[in-house]
Structure formats: structure tokens, C-alpha cells
Amino acid sequence: MSKIAYVIAGSEGTGGAGLQADLKTFEKLGVYGVGTITCIVSFDPKSGWGHRFVPIAGQVIADQIEAATSAHALDVVKIGMLGTPETVETVATSLRQQPWRHVVVDPVLICKGQEPGAALDTDNALRSDILPLATVVTPNLFEAQTLSGMESLETVDDLAEAARRIADLGPRYVAVKGGAGLPGDEAVDVFFDGTDVTVLRAPKIGNERVSGAGCVFAAAITAELAKGTDVADAVSVAKEFAHAGIAGRITTEAPFTAVDWHS
Ligand code: PXL
């Protein structure tokens, strides 16, 4: 029987991030992918590639989850962009209908090009309704700062402290993606397993952030967990996999590159 990984996330129209990146990751890591769409993001090339965002109606999201969970015996799920407090509530209610071995939450608050602060109500809903259901959470620097309530995250110790504080909100495992965001030559992420902190390092590949890198990291953790890999090993496989995707990134007509493994 093939291993199945499930993702509940937004569609991103250029194909670089969101559900599209998640399903590509599942495929590349050898698991069967099942996806539920929560919202549709279409960057607008006519206006600086700004965000056009359309939420999917709650009932339609609940119906998709019902279809997916009835067709397959799913026990590992990734939660990506939810986008509105209503969607957070719908997804939380659906998730509570069955036990999960792992719920991997990528707490997407804003995407490239969006203003910080645009998502405070969604942030609060995510913190109160989704994080308590999560076993693994993968915030980037901005999300880790918001969720931990810390003033700024500038050092590896800050990342570790943020991870501990976020673990207090529910998830046992926290991987904070420092990415290219900390000073220095290395992309540094921190993994907290409830007891110990592990620092994951890889050489930085340029300083720009690459669209989809965060989605791919969390999706790769999810694929590995679906295969039965333990969480710490799943996180290190994901770090390598995301690193390879950034190294092979493609340029696009949009002002960001996108994760890929071909070049
Ligand atoms: O990379 C974060 C992200 C996740 N999900 C969707 C997105 C984005 C960023 O653009 O559009 C749907």
C-alpha cells in the first residue's frame, strides 16, 4: 500500500508556492499526495505582482476534507495557508473529527509582497484553534516573532527561545526557519523537540528569499512522517530537500525565484 500525505493549503497561481509546491514535494519524496484548497492566491503582474486573494467557502473546504478523509486512511496532514479566521475555524473543526499521528502546521501569516500586520486576526485564530492541534510547527522568522511575541529575532539563541515559547502554545516539535534571514554565511534553522534544541546549518545560497522554500520544507517533513520517519530525521531530510530546491531554483517573470530541482 502506498504511503499517503495530505495537505490543506492555498493555491498559488504561479506554481511556485502553496498547494502546488506541496504536491510536487510529496511526489518527489515518493508519497501519494492528496490536497484540499483553502484559498486562491493569484499575483497580479499588472500591479507590481501584488496579492489577489480569494477564500474558498467554508462548506466547500469541509466537503473537500470529507472527501479526502473518507477516501483514504489519512494520518499525517500538513496545514499551509488558511487565510481567514473563518477558514481557520472550518479547518480546525474538520481536523478534530479524527485522530492524526502528525499535524504539521506551516503558520503562513503573510506572503511575499504583503504588509506585516495584514493578518492579525488570522494569526490570533491560528494560535488559538490550530496550534493546539499541531504536533510539528514550522514558522519562519516573521511568524516565529509574531507567535512567540518576541521583540526581534537576531541570533541563534533568539530562535531557540522563540521555539520554546511556541512549543508552549501546543506543538511538541518546533522548527524555526531562520533561512537567509540571520546575518552570516549560513542559512540557520533551529529544531526544538520539547527537550533539546538542534541547530541546522547549510551554506546560504544568495540572500534573496525563494518563493515556496518554506512550503517545501514543511511538505517534505510531512512526506517523511507519512513514510514513518521520526520527526528529527524528517526535519533534516526536509532541510536538505529544501536546500536542493533553492539551489535548483528557477527564475520567473515575477520578482522572485521559485524552488525547483531541475537546474
Ligand atoms: O509561501 C507562502 C505561501 C503559501 N501558500 C500560498 C501562497 C504563499 C505565498 O505566496 O500564495 C497559497
mmCIF file of C-alpha atoms and ligand atoms in Angstrom:
data_model
loop_
_atom_site.group_PDB
_atom_site.id
_atom_site.type_symbol
_atom_site.label_atom_id
_atom_site.label_comp_id
_atom_site.label_asym_id
_atom_site.label_seq_id
_atom_site.Cartn_x
_atom_site.Cartn_y
_atom_site.Cartn_z
ATOM 1 C CA MET A 1 0.000 0.000 0.000
ATOM 2 C CA SER A 2 1.388 3.383 -0.885
ATOM 3 C CA LYS A 3 2.029 5.939 1.801
ATOM 4 C CA ILE A 4 -0.227 8.967 1.600
ATOM 5 C CA ALA A 5 0.480 12.541 2.629
ATOM 6 C CA TYR A 6 -2.320 15.068 2.890
ATOM 7 C CA VAL A 7 -2.164 18.847 2.638
ATOM 8 C CA ILE A 8 -4.731 21.537 3.356
ATOM 9 C CA ALA A 9 -3.403 24.765 1.823
ATOM 10 C CA GLY A 10 -3.879 27.598 -0.636
ATOM 11 C CA SER A 11 -3.337 27.504 -4.391
ATOM 12 C CA GLU A 12 -0.636 29.878 -5.654
ATOM 13 C CA GLY A 13 -1.154 30.684 -9.314
ATOM 14 C CA THR A 14 2.478 30.849 -10.476
ATOM 15 C CA GLY A 15 3.070 27.291 -9.264
ATOM 16 C CA GLY A 16 5.984 28.138 -7.004
ATOM 17 C CA ALA A 17 4.395 28.016 -3.571
ATOM 18 C CA GLY A 18 1.316 26.720 -1.779
ATOM 19 C CA LEU A 19 -0.508 23.531 -2.655
ATOM 20 C CA GLN A 20 1.305 23.184 -5.986
ATOM 21 C CA ALA A 21 4.712 23.137 -4.261
ATOM 22 C CA ASP A 22 3.401 20.778 -1.584
ATOM 23 C CA LEU A 23 2.099 18.198 -4.061
ATOM 24 C CA LYS A 24 5.318 18.350 -6.110
ATOM 25 C CA THR A 25 7.265 17.712 -2.913
ATOM 26 C CA PHE A 26 5.109 14.733 -1.966
ATOM 27 C CA GLU A 27 5.618 13.271 -5.432
ATOM 28 C CA LYS A 28 9.389 13.802 -5.364
ATOM 29 C CA LEU A 29 9.673 12.152 -1.956
ATOM 30 C CA GLY A 30 7.700 9.138 -3.135
ATOM 31 C CA VAL A 31 4.368 9.501 -1.376
ATOM 32 C CA TYR A 32 0.888 9.755 -2.855
ATOM 33 C CA GLY A 33 -0.374 13.320 -2.422
ATOM 34 C CA VAL A 34 -3.902 14.421 -1.554
ATOM 35 C CA GLY A 35 -4.744 18.136 -1.400
ATOM 36 C CA THR A 36 -7.560 20.366 -0.163
ATOM 37 C CA ILE A 37 -7.704 24.005 -1.350
ATOM 38 C CA THR A 38 -8.438 26.718 1.232
ATOM 39 C CA CYS A 39 -7.930 29.849 -0.876
ATOM 40 C CA ILE A 40 -6.631 31.016 -4.236
ATOM 41 C CA VAL A 41 -3.727 33.450 -4.498
ATOM 42 C CA SER A 42 -3.085 34.969 -7.945
ATOM 43 C CA PHE A 43 -0.263 37.514 -8.018
ATOM 44 C CA ASP A 44 -1.163 40.471 -10.228
ATOM 45 C CA PRO A 45 1.510 41.247 -12.850
ATOM 46 C CA LYS A 46 -0.380 44.435 -13.794
ATOM 47 C CA SER A 47 0.079 45.880 -10.342
ATOM 48 C CA GLY A 48 3.515 45.018 -9.022
ATOM 49 C CA TRP A 49 2.705 41.334 -8.590
ATOM 50 C CA GLY A 50 0.555 42.244 -5.570
ATOM 51 C CA HIS A 51 -1.680 39.706 -3.956
ATOM 52 C CA ARG A 52 -5.112 38.823 -5.234
ATOM 53 C CA PHE A 53 -6.662 36.580 -2.640
ATOM 54 C CA VAL A 54 -9.953 34.667 -2.795
ATOM 55 C CA PRO A 55 -11.019 32.456 0.121
ATOM 56 C CA ILE A 56 -12.890 29.232 -0.631
ATOM 57 C CA ALA A 57 -16.291 28.964 1.080
ATOM 58 C CA GLY A 58 -16.152 27.100 4.388
ATOM 59 C CA GLN A 59 -18.617 24.419 3.302
ATOM 60 C CA VAL A 60 -16.553 23.698 0.189
ATOM 61 C CA ILE A 61 -13.419 23.285 2.304
ATOM 62 C CA ALA A 62 -15.258 20.988 4.730
ATOM 63 C CA ASP A 63 -16.594 18.975 1.764
ATOM 64 C CA GLN A 64 -13.104 18.526 0.314
ATOM 65 C CA ILE A 65 -11.784 17.353 3.689
ATOM 66 C CA GLU A 66 -14.705 14.943 3.985
ATOM 67 C CA ALA A 67 -13.940 13.536 0.517
ATOM 68 C CA ALA A 68 -10.230 13.172 1.224
ATOM 69 C CA THR A 69 -10.573 11.618 4.674
ATOM 70 C CA SER A 70 -13.370 9.271 3.575
ATOM 71 C CA ALA A 71 -11.487 8.032 0.508
ATOM 72 C CA HIS A 72 -8.174 7.442 2.281
ATOM 73 C CA ALA A 73 -6.933 6.364 5.695
ATOM 74 C CA LEU A 74 -5.013 9.588 6.342
ATOM 75 C CA ASP A 75 -2.983 10.051 9.492
ATOM 76 C CA VAL A 76 -0.469 12.759 8.568
ATOM 77 C CA VAL A 77 -1.533 16.212 7.373
ATOM 78 C CA LYS A 78 0.193 19.462 6.550
ATOM 79 C CA ILE A 79 -1.665 22.721 7.110
ATOM 80 C CA GLY A 80 -0.480 25.558 4.871
ATOM 81 C CA MET A 81 -2.094 28.923 4.156
ATOM 82 C CA LEU A 82 -5.581 29.262 5.608
ATOM 83 C CA GLY A 83 -6.003 32.986 5.025
ATOM 84 C CA THR A 84 -9.056 33.960 7.090
ATOM 85 C CA PRO A 85 -10.281 33.373 10.659
ATOM 86 C CA GLU A 86 -13.379 31.619 9.231
ATOM 87 C CA THR A 87 -11.182 29.178 7.307
ATOM 88 C CA VAL A 88 -9.102 28.549 10.420
ATOM 89 C CA GLU A 89 -12.278 27.615 12.273
ATOM 90 C CA THR A 90 -13.584 25.373 9.474
ATOM 91 C CA VAL A 91 -10.282 23.504 9.203
ATOM 92 C CA ALA A 92 -9.914 23.159 12.982
ATOM 93 C CA THR A 93 -13.418 21.688 13.232
ATOM 94 C CA SER A 94 -12.743 19.202 10.423
ATOM 95 C CA LEU A 95 -9.366 18.185 11.872
ATOM 96 C CA ARG A 96 -10.985 17.403 15.236
ATOM 97 C CA GLN A 97 -13.197 14.746 13.570
ATOM 98 C CA GLN A 98 -10.454 12.112 13.582
ATOM 99 C CA PRO A 99 -7.154 11.323 15.289
ATOM 100 C CA TRP A 100 -3.934 12.308 13.481
ATOM 101 C CA ARG A 101 -0.493 10.829 14.030
ATOM 102 C CA HIS A 102 1.004 14.129 12.906
ATOM 103 C CA VAL A 103 -0.367 17.568 12.104
ATOM 104 C CA VAL A 104 2.397 19.680 10.542
ATOM 105 C CA VAL A 105 1.484 23.367 10.638
ATOM 106 C CA ASP A 106 3.251 25.903 8.439
ATOM 107 C CA PRO A 107 1.776 29.018 10.077
ATOM 108 C CA VAL A 108 1.590 31.126 6.899
ATOM 109 C CA LEU A 109 0.626 34.617 8.004
ATOM 110 C CA ILE A 110 1.609 36.747 5.046
ATOM 111 C CA CYS A 111 3.180 36.006 1.680
ATOM 112 C CA LYS A 112 5.856 37.917 -0.155
ATOM 113 C CA GLY A 113 4.560 41.351 -1.084
ATOM 114 C CA GLN A 114 2.024 41.583 1.724
ATOM 115 C CA GLU A 115 2.235 44.068 4.545
ATOM 116 C CA PRO A 116 3.066 42.732 8.016
ATOM 117 C CA GLY A 117 0.020 43.238 10.187
ATOM 118 C CA ALA A 118 -2.374 42.352 7.348
ATOM 119 C CA ALA A 119 -3.215 39.133 9.098
ATOM 120 C CA LEU A 120 -3.522 39.782 12.821
ATOM 121 C CA ASP A 121 -6.992 38.277 13.131
ATOM 122 C CA THR A 122 -5.895 35.169 11.234
ATOM 123 C CA ASP A 123 -2.798 34.978 13.418
ATOM 124 C CA ASN A 124 -4.911 35.007 16.579
ATOM 125 C CA ALA A 125 -7.268 32.344 15.233
ATOM 126 C CA LEU A 126 -4.343 30.163 14.177
ATOM 127 C CA ARG A 127 -2.747 30.495 17.577
ATOM 128 C CA SER A 128 -5.901 29.574 19.488
ATOM 129 C CA ASP A 129 -7.530 26.969 17.204
ATOM 130 C CA ILE A 130 -4.832 25.313 15.070
ATOM 131 C CA LEU A 131 -1.610 25.342 17.103
ATOM 132 C CA PRO A 132 -3.084 23.222 19.910
ATOM 133 C CA LEU A 133 -3.793 20.524 17.280
ATOM 134 C CA ALA A 134 -0.289 20.679 15.784
ATOM 135 C CA THR A 135 2.470 18.180 16.537
ATOM 136 C CA VAL A 136 5.055 19.999 14.397
ATOM 137 C CA VAL A 137 5.107 23.700 13.525
ATOM 138 C CA THR A 138 7.477 25.414 11.061
ATOM 139 C CA PRO A 139 7.386 29.213 11.454
ATOM 140 C CA ASN A 140 9.738 31.482 9.500
ATOM 141 C CA LEU A 141 11.413 34.397 11.281
ATOM 142 C CA PHE A 142 8.458 36.730 10.975
ATOM 143 C CA GLU A 143 5.949 34.070 12.027
ATOM 144 C CA ALA A 144 8.173 32.954 14.922
ATOM 145 C CA GLN A 145 8.416 36.532 16.131
ATOM 146 C CA THR A 146 4.665 37.026 15.899
ATOM 147 C CA LEU A 147 3.757 33.709 17.544
ATOM 148 C CA SER A 148 6.369 33.967 20.316
ATOM 149 C CA GLY A 149 5.605 37.633 20.992
ATOM 150 C CA MET A 150 9.345 38.396 20.979
ATOM 151 C CA GLU A 151 10.600 41.868 20.011
ATOM 152 C CA SER A 152 13.169 40.703 17.486
ATOM 153 C CA LEU A 153 14.944 37.516 16.429
ATOM 154 C CA GLU A 154 18.568 38.150 15.551
ATOM 155 C CA THR A 155 20.651 35.287 16.916
ATOM 156 C CA VAL A 156 20.511 31.511 17.116
ATOM 157 C CA ASP A 157 19.698 31.876 20.824
ATOM 158 C CA ASP A 158 16.729 34.082 19.931
ATOM 159 C CA LEU A 159 15.491 31.387 17.540
ATOM 160 C CA ALA A 160 15.808 28.765 20.270
ATOM 161 C CA GLU A 161 13.910 30.933 22.754
ATOM 162 C CA ALA A 162 11.155 31.572 20.192
ATOM 163 C CA ALA A 163 10.908 27.815 19.542
ATOM 164 C CA ARG A 164 10.466 27.114 23.265
ATOM 165 C CA ARG A 165 7.769 29.755 23.612
ATOM 166 C CA ILE A 166 5.893 28.459 20.565
ATOM 167 C CA ALA A 167 6.048 24.902 21.957
ATOM 168 C CA ASP A 168 4.155 26.253 24.983
ATOM 169 C CA LEU A 169 1.238 27.010 22.613
ATOM 170 C CA GLY A 170 0.741 23.288 21.902
ATOM 171 C CA PRO A 171 3.034 21.696 19.314
ATOM 172 C CA ARG A 172 5.663 19.347 20.684
ATOM 173 C CA TYR A 173 8.136 19.953 17.840
ATOM 174 C CA VAL A 174 9.061 23.403 16.556
ATOM 175 C CA ALA A 175 11.366 24.120 13.594
ATOM 176 C CA VAL A 176 12.073 27.845 13.262
ATOM 177 C CA LYS A 177 13.242 28.673 9.740
ATOM 178 C CA GLY A 178 15.883 31.343 10.092
ATOM 179 C CA GLY A 179 16.600 30.780 6.387
ATOM 180 C CA ALA A 180 18.711 33.536 4.858
ATOM 181 C CA GLY A 181 17.344 35.958 7.475
ATOM 182 C CA LEU A 182 20.108 35.872 10.091
ATOM 183 C CA PRO A 183 23.428 37.641 9.419
ATOM 184 C CA GLY A 184 26.346 35.458 8.272
ATOM 185 C CA ASP A 185 27.104 32.918 5.544
ATOM 186 C CA GLU A 186 24.810 30.192 6.751
ATOM 187 C CA ALA A 187 21.096 29.532 6.489
ATOM 188 C CA VAL A 188 20.303 28.554 10.066
ATOM 189 C CA ASP A 189 17.215 26.777 11.316
ATOM 190 C CA VAL A 190 16.533 25.657 14.858
ATOM 191 C CA PHE A 191 14.702 22.474 15.853
ATOM 192 C CA PHE A 192 13.226 22.044 19.333
ATOM 193 C CA ASP A 193 11.896 18.596 20.268
ATOM 194 C CA GLY A 194 10.377 19.520 23.610
ATOM 195 C CA THR A 195 13.667 18.935 25.404
ATOM 196 C CA ASP A 196 16.667 19.729 23.239
ATOM 197 C CA VAL A 197 17.485 22.337 20.640
ATOM 198 C CA THR A 198 19.338 21.286 17.467
ATOM 199 C CA VAL A 199 20.799 23.894 15.121
ATOM 200 C CA LEU A 200 20.617 23.013 11.406
ATOM 201 C CA ARG A 201 23.032 24.847 9.150
ATOM 202 C CA ALA A 202 23.558 24.992 5.385
ATOM 203 C CA PRO A 203 25.578 27.451 3.301
ATOM 204 C CA LYS A 204 23.410 30.410 2.224
ATOM 205 C CA ILE A 205 22.594 30.441 -1.474
ATOM 206 C CA GLY A 206 22.303 34.171 -2.115
ATOM 207 C CA ASN A 207 20.339 36.441 0.164
ATOM 208 C CA GLU A 208 17.021 36.585 -1.621
ATOM 209 C CA ARG A 209 14.199 34.572 -0.294
ATOM 210 C CA VAL A 210 12.906 31.995 -2.696
ATOM 211 C CA SER A 211 9.186 31.510 -3.222
ATOM 212 C CA GLY A 212 7.978 28.165 -1.958
ATOM 213 C CA ALA A 213 11.029 27.313 0.154
ATOM 214 C CA GLY A 214 9.026 27.337 3.381
ATOM 215 C CA CYS A 215 6.150 25.391 1.851
ATOM 216 C CA VAL A 216 8.541 22.753 0.528
ATOM 217 C CA PHE A 217 10.323 22.413 3.884
ATOM 218 C CA ALA A 218 7.084 21.689 5.767
ATOM 219 C CA ALA A 219 5.750 19.478 2.959
ATOM 220 C CA ALA A 220 8.954 17.424 2.983
ATOM 221 C CA ILE A 221 8.643 16.913 6.755
ATOM 222 C CA THR A 222 5.058 15.755 6.148
ATOM 223 C CA ALA A 223 6.063 13.329 3.365
ATOM 224 C CA GLU A 224 8.776 11.816 5.544
ATOM 225 C CA LEU A 225 6.419 11.463 8.527
ATOM 226 C CA ALA A 226 3.918 9.727 6.224
ATOM 227 C CA LYS A 227 6.676 7.220 5.387
ATOM 228 C CA GLY A 228 7.245 6.578 9.104
ATOM 229 C CA THR A 229 10.457 8.584 9.509
ATOM 230 C CA ASP A 230 10.881 10.023 13.010
ATOM 231 C CA VAL A 231 10.450 13.767 13.429
ATOM 232 C CA ALA A 232 14.106 14.746 13.894
ATOM 233 C CA ASP A 233 15.158 12.764 10.800
ATOM 234 C CA ALA A 234 12.186 14.121 8.825
ATOM 235 C CA VAL A 235 13.341 17.662 9.636
ATOM 236 C CA SER A 236 16.902 17.004 8.466
ATOM 237 C CA VAL A 237 15.717 15.348 5.241
ATOM 238 C CA ALA A 238 13.467 18.389 4.701
ATOM 239 C CA LYS A 239 16.335 20.806 5.256
ATOM 240 C CA GLU A 240 18.434 19.011 2.598
ATOM 241 C CA PHE A 241 15.495 18.787 0.234
ATOM 242 C CA ALA A 242 14.618 22.485 0.561
ATOM 243 C CA HIS A 243 18.295 23.377 0.157
ATOM 244 C CA ALA A 244 18.441 21.368 -3.099
ATOM 245 C CA GLY A 245 15.235 23.066 -4.282
ATOM 246 C CA ILE A 246 16.712 26.502 -3.595
ATOM 247 C CA ALA A 247 19.953 25.547 -5.365
ATOM 248 C CA GLY A 248 17.933 24.403 -8.413
ATOM 249 C CA ARG A 249 15.541 27.382 -8.315
ATOM 250 C CA ILE A 250 14.073 28.818 -11.488
ATOM 251 C CA THR A 251 13.807 32.462 -12.373
ATOM 252 C CA THR A 252 10.396 33.742 -13.377
ATOM 253 C CA GLU A 253 8.980 36.968 -14.806
ATOM 254 C CA ALA A 254 7.787 37.741 -11.275
ATOM 255 C CA PRO A 255 10.227 39.478 -8.898
ATOM 256 C CA PHE A 256 11.046 36.246 -7.106
ATOM 257 C CA THR A 257 12.671 32.971 -7.965
ATOM 258 C CA ALA A 258 10.888 29.684 -7.218
ATOM 259 C CA VAL A 259 12.049 26.420 -5.711
ATOM 260 C CA ASP A 260 12.795 23.715 -8.258
ATOM 261 C CA TRP A 261 15.025 20.688 -8.546
ATOM 262 C CA HIS A 262 15.708 20.664 -12.306
ATOM 263 C CA SER A 263 18.570 23.081 -12.938
HETATM 264 O O1 PXL B 1 4.983 30.902 0.641
HETATM 265 C C1 PXL B 1 3.866 31.093 1.404
HETATM 266 C C2 PXL B 1 2.600 30.842 0.652
HETATM 267 C C3 PXL B 1 1.835 29.750 0.993
HETATM 268 N N1 PXL B 1 0.672 29.471 0.380
HETATM 269 C C4 PXL B 1 0.208 30.258 -0.615
HETATM 270 C C5 PXL B 1 0.928 31.380 -1.023
HETATM 271 C C6 PXL B 1 2.148 31.683 -0.391
HETATM 272 C C7 PXL B 1 2.936 32.838 -0.821
HETATM 273 O O2 PXL B 1 2.745 33.392 -1.837
HETATM 274 O O3 PXL B 1 0.448 32.153 -2.007
HETATM 275 C C8 PXL B 1 -1.089 29.912 -1.257
#
